[in-house]
């Protein structure tokens, strides 16, 4: 499986740790930035969008995002059609995000979780399988909302 990674300046160190962790598990990892922890102008929407677009286009199978809280970068990714990104700070939600919501991107907060906990969260996400059934109907409903707002001249 091919996994896209992205982070802002606050998440670079944890991103690299998680990339190494998944490489050890046999995953192919692609780094979409950022690369300089001292550059505070590396804003989270940029890598969130890059990884979201890579997942949406099928360049990678799934994504892992890291920023200070994990929240902002997941919001950016979720703006990309076809992305279902979840922000998780514990393993149970990470597993359920795939099993029930078929999430294709996970984000974690470098200022929220430690390295070992982040590895457990990522492992739970990648070890989970979508259960389908009643959950598929709900994911289809999410996709329909996305399509409805993608229509030309659509307004709130």
mmCIF file with all atom_site columns, C-alpha atoms in Angstrom:
data_model
loop_
_atom_site.group_PDB
_atom_site.id
_atom_site.type_symbol
_atom_site.label_atom_id
_atom_site.label_alt_id
_atom_site.label_comp_id
_atom_site.label_asym_id
_atom_site.label_entity_id
_atom_site.label_seq_id
_atom_site.pdbx_PDB_ins_code
_atom_site.Cartn_x
_atom_site.Cartn_y
_atom_site.Cartn_z
_atom_site.occupancy
_atom_site.B_iso_or_equiv
_atom_site.pdbx_formal_charge
_atom_site.auth_seq_id
_atom_site.auth_comp_id
_atom_site.auth_asym_id
_atom_site.auth_atom_id
_atom_site.pdbx_PDB_model_num
ATOM 1   C CA . UNK A 1 1   ? 0.000   0.000  0.000   1.00 0.00 ? 1   UNK A CA 1
ATOM 2   C CA . UNK A 1 2   ? 1.182   3.482  -0.865  1.00 0.00 ? 2   UNK A CA 1
ATOM 3   C CA . UNK A 1 3   ? 0.696   6.185  1.789   1.00 0.00 ? 3   UNK A CA 1
ATOM 4   C CA . UNK A 1 4   ? 0.967   9.944  1.375   1.00 0.00 ? 4   UNK A CA 1
ATOM 5   C CA . UNK A 1 5   ? 2.300   12.013 4.275   1.00 0.00 ? 5   UNK A CA 1
ATOM 6   C CA . UNK A 1 6   ? 2.074   15.717 4.989   1.00 0.00 ? 6   UNK A CA 1
ATOM 7   C CA . UNK A 1 7   ? 2.671   18.061 7.884   1.00 0.00 ? 7   UNK A CA 1
ATOM 8   C CA . UNK A 1 8   ? 3.114   21.653 8.883   1.00 0.00 ? 8   UNK A CA 1
ATOM 9   C CA . UNK A 1 9   ? 6.246   22.818 10.720  1.00 0.00 ? 9   UNK A CA 1
ATOM 10  C CA . UNK A 1 10  ? 4.936   21.545 14.072  1.00 0.00 ? 10  UNK A CA 1
ATOM 11  C CA . UNK A 1 11  ? 4.379   18.034 12.764  1.00 0.00 ? 11  UNK A CA 1
ATOM 12  C CA . UNK A 1 12  ? 7.544   17.343 10.783  1.00 0.00 ? 12  UNK A CA 1
ATOM 13  C CA . UNK A 1 13  ? 9.335   15.318 13.454  1.00 0.00 ? 13  UNK A CA 1
ATOM 14  C CA . UNK A 1 14  ? 6.312   13.125 14.213  1.00 0.00 ? 14  UNK A CA 1
ATOM 15  C CA . UNK A 1 15  ? 5.578   12.745 10.493  1.00 0.00 ? 15  UNK A CA 1
ATOM 16  C CA . UNK A 1 16  ? 9.080   11.372 9.928   1.00 0.00 ? 16  UNK A CA 1
ATOM 17  C CA . UNK A 1 17  ? 8.688   8.990  12.882  1.00 0.00 ? 17  UNK A CA 1
ATOM 18  C CA . UNK A 1 18  ? 5.381   7.689  11.498  1.00 0.00 ? 18  UNK A CA 1
ATOM 19  C CA . UNK A 1 19  ? 6.811   7.334  7.999   1.00 0.00 ? 19  UNK A CA 1
ATOM 20  C CA . UNK A 1 20  ? 9.644   5.207  9.344   1.00 0.00 ? 20  UNK A CA 1
ATOM 21  C CA . UNK A 1 21  ? 7.174   3.168  11.401  1.00 0.00 ? 21  UNK A CA 1
ATOM 22  C CA . UNK A 1 22  ? 5.008   2.385  8.367   1.00 0.00 ? 22  UNK A CA 1
ATOM 23  C CA . UNK A 1 23  ? 8.055   1.642  6.189   1.00 0.00 ? 23  UNK A CA 1
ATOM 24  C CA . UNK A 1 24  ? 9.062   -0.954 8.785   1.00 0.00 ? 24  UNK A CA 1
ATOM 25  C CA . UNK A 1 25  ? 5.596   -2.461 8.358   1.00 0.00 ? 25  UNK A CA 1
ATOM 26  C CA . UNK A 1 26  ? 6.101   -2.725 4.590   1.00 0.00 ? 26  UNK A CA 1
ATOM 27  C CA . UNK A 1 27  ? 4.258   0.372  3.372   1.00 0.00 ? 27  UNK A CA 1
ATOM 28  C CA . UNK A 1 28  ? 5.554   2.634  0.615   1.00 0.00 ? 28  UNK A CA 1
ATOM 29  C CA . UNK A 1 29  ? 5.621   6.232  1.853   1.00 0.00 ? 29  UNK A CA 1
ATOM 30  C CA . UNK A 1 30  ? 5.499   9.464  -0.149  1.00 0.00 ? 30  UNK A CA 1
ATOM 31  C CA . UNK A 1 31  ? 6.303   12.765 1.588   1.00 0.00 ? 31  UNK A CA 1
ATOM 32  C CA . UNK A 1 32  ? 4.295   15.764 0.335   1.00 0.00 ? 32  UNK A CA 1
ATOM 33  C CA . UNK A 1 33  ? 5.964   18.200 2.767   1.00 0.00 ? 33  UNK A CA 1
ATOM 34  C CA . UNK A 1 34  ? 6.691   20.192 4.738   1.00 0.00 ? 34  UNK A CA 1
ATOM 35  C CA . UNK A 1 35  ? 10.380  19.742 5.382   1.00 0.00 ? 35  UNK A CA 1
ATOM 36  C CA . UNK A 1 36  ? 11.736  22.609 7.544   1.00 0.00 ? 36  UNK A CA 1
ATOM 37  C CA . UNK A 1 37  ? 10.630  22.700 11.209  1.00 0.00 ? 37  UNK A CA 1
ATOM 38  C CA . UNK A 1 38  ? 11.992  26.250 11.539  1.00 0.00 ? 38  UNK A CA 1
ATOM 39  C CA . UNK A 1 39  ? 9.818   27.645 8.744   1.00 0.00 ? 39  UNK A CA 1
ATOM 40  C CA . UNK A 1 40  ? 6.644   28.725 10.525  1.00 0.00 ? 40  UNK A CA 1
ATOM 41  C CA . UNK A 1 41  ? 5.198   29.884 7.198   1.00 0.00 ? 41  UNK A CA 1
ATOM 42  C CA . UNK A 1 42  ? 4.654   26.241 6.218   1.00 0.00 ? 42  UNK A CA 1
ATOM 43  C CA . UNK A 1 43  ? 0.907   26.463 6.789   1.00 0.00 ? 43  UNK A CA 1
ATOM 44  C CA . UNK A 1 44  ? -1.139  23.297 7.326   1.00 0.00 ? 44  UNK A CA 1
ATOM 45  C CA . UNK A 1 45  ? -3.653  23.852 4.486   1.00 0.00 ? 45  UNK A CA 1
ATOM 46  C CA . UNK A 1 46  ? -0.944  23.324 1.848   1.00 0.00 ? 46  UNK A CA 1
ATOM 47  C CA . UNK A 1 47  ? 0.146   19.771 2.791   1.00 0.00 ? 47  UNK A CA 1
ATOM 48  C CA . UNK A 1 48  ? -3.422  18.893 3.806   1.00 0.00 ? 48  UNK A CA 1
ATOM 49  C CA . UNK A 1 49  ? -4.577  19.760 0.312   1.00 0.00 ? 49  UNK A CA 1
ATOM 50  C CA . UNK A 1 50  ? -1.617  18.039 -1.393  1.00 0.00 ? 50  UNK A CA 1
ATOM 51  C CA . UNK A 1 51  ? -2.214  14.746 0.404   1.00 0.00 ? 51  UNK A CA 1
ATOM 52  C CA . UNK A 1 52  ? -5.982  15.042 -0.062  1.00 0.00 ? 52  UNK A CA 1
ATOM 53  C CA . UNK A 1 53  ? -5.529  15.540 -3.799  1.00 0.00 ? 53  UNK A CA 1
ATOM 54  C CA . UNK A 1 54  ? -3.083  12.620 -4.019  1.00 0.00 ? 54  UNK A CA 1
ATOM 55  C CA . UNK A 1 55  ? -5.614  10.345 -2.315  1.00 0.00 ? 55  UNK A CA 1
ATOM 56  C CA . UNK A 1 56  ? -8.483  11.652 -4.439  1.00 0.00 ? 56  UNK A CA 1
ATOM 57  C CA . UNK A 1 57  ? -6.517  11.091 -7.675  1.00 0.00 ? 57  UNK A CA 1
ATOM 58  C CA . UNK A 1 58  ? -5.444  7.602  -6.593  1.00 0.00 ? 58  UNK A CA 1
ATOM 59  C CA . UNK A 1 59  ? -1.726  8.441  -6.521  1.00 0.00 ? 59  UNK A CA 1
ATOM 60  C CA . UNK A 1 60  ? -1.656  7.031  -2.999  1.00 0.00 ? 60  UNK A CA 1
ATOM 61  C CA . UNK A 1 61  ? -4.071  4.665  -1.269  1.00 0.00 ? 61  UNK A CA 1
ATOM 62  C CA . UNK A 1 62  ? -4.313  6.516  2.035   1.00 0.00 ? 62  UNK A CA 1
ATOM 63  C CA . UNK A 1 63  ? -2.876  9.523  3.809   1.00 0.00 ? 63  UNK A CA 1
ATOM 64  C CA . UNK A 1 64  ? -1.353  10.496 7.149   1.00 0.00 ? 64  UNK A CA 1
ATOM 65  C CA . UNK A 1 65  ? -1.302  14.134 8.209   1.00 0.00 ? 65  UNK A CA 1
ATOM 66  C CA . UNK A 1 66  ? 0.323   15.807 11.204  1.00 0.00 ? 66  UNK A CA 1
ATOM 67  C CA . UNK A 1 67  ? 0.019   19.347 12.523  1.00 0.00 ? 67  UNK A CA 1
ATOM 68  C CA . UNK A 1 68  ? 0.003   20.777 16.035  1.00 0.00 ? 68  UNK A CA 1
ATOM 69  C CA . UNK A 1 69  ? -3.467  19.479 16.885  1.00 0.00 ? 69  UNK A CA 1
ATOM 70  C CA . UNK A 1 70  ? -4.214  17.358 13.817  1.00 0.00 ? 70  UNK A CA 1
ATOM 71  C CA . UNK A 1 71  ? -7.433  19.279 13.340  1.00 0.00 ? 71  UNK A CA 1
ATOM 72  C CA . UNK A 1 72  ? -6.534  22.092 10.942  1.00 0.00 ? 72  UNK A CA 1
ATOM 73  C CA . UNK A 1 73  ? -4.727  19.844 8.500   1.00 0.00 ? 73  UNK A CA 1
ATOM 74  C CA . UNK A 1 74  ? -7.654  17.390 8.462   1.00 0.00 ? 74  UNK A CA 1
ATOM 75  C CA . UNK A 1 75  ? -10.056 20.250 7.710   1.00 0.00 ? 75  UNK A CA 1
ATOM 76  C CA . UNK A 1 76  ? -7.946  21.202 4.686   1.00 0.00 ? 76  UNK A CA 1
ATOM 77  C CA . UNK A 1 77  ? -7.880  17.609 3.407   1.00 0.00 ? 77  UNK A CA 1
ATOM 78  C CA . UNK A 1 78  ? -11.631 17.250 3.878   1.00 0.00 ? 78  UNK A CA 1
ATOM 79  C CA . UNK A 1 79  ? -12.232 20.078 1.393   1.00 0.00 ? 79  UNK A CA 1
ATOM 80  C CA . UNK A 1 80  ? -10.951 17.803 -1.392  1.00 0.00 ? 80  UNK A CA 1
ATOM 81  C CA . UNK A 1 81  ? -13.695 15.737 -3.057  1.00 0.00 ? 81  UNK A CA 1
ATOM 82  C CA . UNK A 1 82  ? -13.459 12.050 -2.217  1.00 0.00 ? 82  UNK A CA 1
ATOM 83  C CA . UNK A 1 83  ? -11.547 12.573 1.012   1.00 0.00 ? 83  UNK A CA 1
ATOM 84  C CA . UNK A 1 84  ? -12.783 11.393 4.375   1.00 0.00 ? 84  UNK A CA 1
ATOM 85  C CA . UNK A 1 85  ? -10.134 12.544 6.848   1.00 0.00 ? 85  UNK A CA 1
ATOM 86  C CA . UNK A 1 86  ? -10.398 11.946 10.569  1.00 0.00 ? 86  UNK A CA 1
ATOM 87  C CA . UNK A 1 87  ? -8.469  13.578 13.374  1.00 0.00 ? 87  UNK A CA 1
ATOM 88  C CA . UNK A 1 88  ? -7.712  11.017 16.086  1.00 0.00 ? 88  UNK A CA 1
ATOM 89  C CA . UNK A 1 89  ? -6.021  11.143 19.459  1.00 0.00 ? 89  UNK A CA 1
ATOM 90  C CA . UNK A 1 90  ? -6.590  7.519  20.469  1.00 0.00 ? 90  UNK A CA 1
ATOM 91  C CA . UNK A 1 91  ? -6.651  4.124  18.697  1.00 0.00 ? 91  UNK A CA 1
ATOM 92  C CA . UNK A 1 92  ? -10.351 3.234  19.046  1.00 0.00 ? 92  UNK A CA 1
ATOM 93  C CA . UNK A 1 93  ? -11.590 6.193  17.017  1.00 0.00 ? 93  UNK A CA 1
ATOM 94  C CA . UNK A 1 94  ? -8.879  5.557  14.416  1.00 0.00 ? 94  UNK A CA 1
ATOM 95  C CA . UNK A 1 95  ? -10.133 1.998  13.934  1.00 0.00 ? 95  UNK A CA 1
ATOM 96  C CA . UNK A 1 96  ? -13.802 2.996  13.854  1.00 0.00 ? 96  UNK A CA 1
ATOM 97  C CA . UNK A 1 97  ? -13.082 5.771  11.354  1.00 0.00 ? 97  UNK A CA 1
ATOM 98  C CA . UNK A 1 98  ? -12.177 3.083  8.830   1.00 0.00 ? 98  UNK A CA 1
ATOM 99  C CA . UNK A 1 99  ? -14.580 0.348  9.938   1.00 0.00 ? 99  UNK A CA 1
ATOM 100 C CA . UNK A 1 100 ? -17.660 2.598  9.963   1.00 0.00 ? 100 UNK A CA 1
ATOM 101 C CA . UNK A 1 101 ? -16.763 5.671  7.873   1.00 0.00 ? 101 UNK A CA 1
ATOM 102 C CA . UNK A 1 102 ? -14.261 4.280  5.349   1.00 0.00 ? 102 UNK A CA 1
ATOM 103 C CA . UNK A 1 103 ? -11.869 7.134  6.112   1.00 0.00 ? 103 UNK A CA 1
ATOM 104 C CA . UNK A 1 104 ? -8.915  7.345  3.772   1.00 0.00 ? 104 UNK A CA 1
ATOM 105 C CA . UNK A 1 105 ? -6.807  9.895  5.655   1.00 0.00 ? 105 UNK A CA 1
ATOM 106 C CA . UNK A 1 106 ? -5.911  10.106 9.326   1.00 0.00 ? 106 UNK A CA 1
ATOM 107 C CA . UNK A 1 107 ? -4.436  13.078 11.132  1.00 0.00 ? 107 UNK A CA 1
ATOM 108 C CA . UNK A 1 108 ? -2.803  13.341 14.527  1.00 0.00 ? 108 UNK A CA 1
ATOM 109 C CA . UNK A 1 109 ? -1.617  16.254 16.625  1.00 0.00 ? 109 UNK A CA 1
ATOM 110 C CA . UNK A 1 110 ? 2.087   16.433 17.374  1.00 0.00 ? 110 UNK A CA 1
ATOM 111 C CA . UNK A 1 111 ? 1.293   18.616 20.400  1.00 0.00 ? 111 UNK A CA 1
ATOM 112 C CA . UNK A 1 112 ? -1.474  16.270 21.554  1.00 0.00 ? 112 UNK A CA 1
ATOM 113 C CA . UNK A 1 113 ? -0.117  12.709 21.370  1.00 0.00 ? 113 UNK A CA 1
ATOM 114 C CA . UNK A 1 114 ? 3.322   11.247 21.960  1.00 0.00 ? 114 UNK A CA 1
ATOM 115 C CA . UNK A 1 115 ? 5.293   9.169  19.494  1.00 0.00 ? 115 UNK A CA 1
ATOM 116 C CA . UNK A 1 116 ? 4.324   5.758  20.818  1.00 0.00 ? 116 UNK A CA 1
ATOM 117 C CA . UNK A 1 117 ? 0.653   6.651  21.100  1.00 0.00 ? 117 UNK A CA 1
ATOM 118 C CA . UNK A 1 118 ? 0.741   8.076  17.565  1.00 0.00 ? 118 UNK A CA 1
ATOM 119 C CA . UNK A 1 119 ? 2.150   4.771  16.301  1.00 0.00 ? 119 UNK A CA 1
ATOM 120 C CA . UNK A 1 120 ? -0.680  2.880  18.020  1.00 0.00 ? 120 UNK A CA 1
ATOM 121 C CA . UNK A 1 121 ? -3.233  5.255  16.481  1.00 0.00 ? 121 UNK A CA 1
ATOM 122 C CA . UNK A 1 122 ? -1.742  4.813  13.007  1.00 0.00 ? 122 UNK A CA 1
ATOM 123 C CA . UNK A 1 123 ? -1.568  1.021  13.421  1.00 0.00 ? 123 UNK A CA 1
ATOM 124 C CA . UNK A 1 124 ? -5.253  0.916  14.413  1.00 0.00 ? 124 UNK A CA 1
ATOM 125 C CA . UNK A 1 125 ? -6.157  2.955  11.343  1.00 0.00 ? 125 UNK A CA 1
ATOM 126 C CA . UNK A 1 126 ? -4.153  0.802  8.916   1.00 0.00 ? 126 UNK A CA 1
ATOM 127 C CA . UNK A 1 127 ? -5.175  -2.516 10.490  1.00 0.00 ? 127 UNK A CA 1
ATOM 128 C CA . UNK A 1 128 ? -8.902  -1.726 10.227  1.00 0.00 ? 128 UNK A CA 1
ATOM 129 C CA . UNK A 1 129 ? -11.109 -2.785 7.312   1.00 0.00 ? 129 UNK A CA 1
ATOM 130 C CA . UNK A 1 130 ? -14.316 -1.098 6.149   1.00 0.00 ? 130 UNK A CA 1
ATOM 131 C CA . UNK A 1 131 ? -17.303 -3.166 7.308   1.00 0.00 ? 131 UNK A CA 1
ATOM 132 C CA . UNK A 1 132 ? -19.690 -2.063 4.559   1.00 0.00 ? 132 UNK A CA 1
ATOM 133 C CA . UNK A 1 133 ? -23.362 -2.973 5.114   1.00 0.00 ? 133 UNK A CA 1
ATOM 134 C CA . UNK A 1 134 ? -25.324 -0.258 6.870   1.00 0.00 ? 134 UNK A CA 1
ATOM 135 C CA . UNK A 1 135 ? -22.128 1.793  7.025   1.00 0.00 ? 135 UNK A CA 1
ATOM 136 C CA . UNK A 1 136 ? -21.815 1.809  3.225   1.00 0.00 ? 136 UNK A CA 1
ATOM 137 C CA . UNK A 1 137 ? -25.228 3.449  2.947   1.00 0.00 ? 137 UNK A CA 1
ATOM 138 C CA . UNK A 1 138 ? -24.079 6.213  5.300   1.00 0.00 ? 138 UNK A CA 1
ATOM 139 C CA . UNK A 1 139 ? -20.806 6.758  3.456   1.00 0.00 ? 139 UNK A CA 1
ATOM 140 C CA . UNK A 1 140 ? -22.831 6.983  0.240   1.00 0.00 ? 140 UNK A CA 1
ATOM 141 C CA . UNK A 1 141 ? -24.923 9.689  1.909   1.00 0.00 ? 141 UNK A CA 1
ATOM 142 C CA . UNK A 1 142 ? -21.752 11.653 2.698   1.00 0.00 ? 142 UNK A CA 1
ATOM 143 C CA . UNK A 1 143 ? -20.652 11.317 -0.912  1.00 0.00 ? 143 UNK A CA 1
ATOM 144 C CA . UNK A 1 144 ? -24.040 12.600 -2.061  1.00 0.00 ? 144 UNK A CA 1
ATOM 145 C CA . UNK A 1 145 ? -23.704 15.711 0.108   1.00 0.00 ? 145 UNK A CA 1
ATOM 146 C CA . UNK A 1 146 ? -20.333 16.339 -1.505  1.00 0.00 ? 146 UNK A CA 1
ATOM 147 C CA . UNK A 1 147 ? -21.845 15.920 -4.983  1.00 0.00 ? 147 UNK A CA 1
ATOM 148 C CA . UNK A 1 148 ? -24.774 18.203 -4.168  1.00 0.00 ? 148 UNK A CA 1
ATOM 149 C CA . UNK A 1 149 ? -22.449 21.049 -3.233  1.00 0.00 ? 149 UNK A CA 1
ATOM 150 C CA . UNK A 1 150 ? -20.216 20.447 -6.217  1.00 0.00 ? 150 UNK A CA 1
ATOM 151 C CA . UNK A 1 151 ? -23.034 21.215 -8.638  1.00 0.00 ? 151 UNK A CA 1
ATOM 152 C CA . UNK A 1 152 ? -22.676 24.350 -10.724 1.00 0.00 ? 152 UNK A CA 1
ATOM 153 C CA . UNK A 1 153 ? -24.299 27.447 -9.222  1.00 0.00 ? 153 UNK A CA 1
ATOM 154 C CA . UNK A 1 154 ? -25.083 25.651 -5.956  1.00 0.00 ? 154 UNK A CA 1
ATOM 155 C CA . UNK A 1 155 ? -25.602 28.003 -3.038  1.00 0.00 ? 155 UNK A CA 1
ATOM 156 C CA . UNK A 1 156 ? -26.239 27.508 0.620   1.00 0.00 ? 156 UNK A CA 1
#
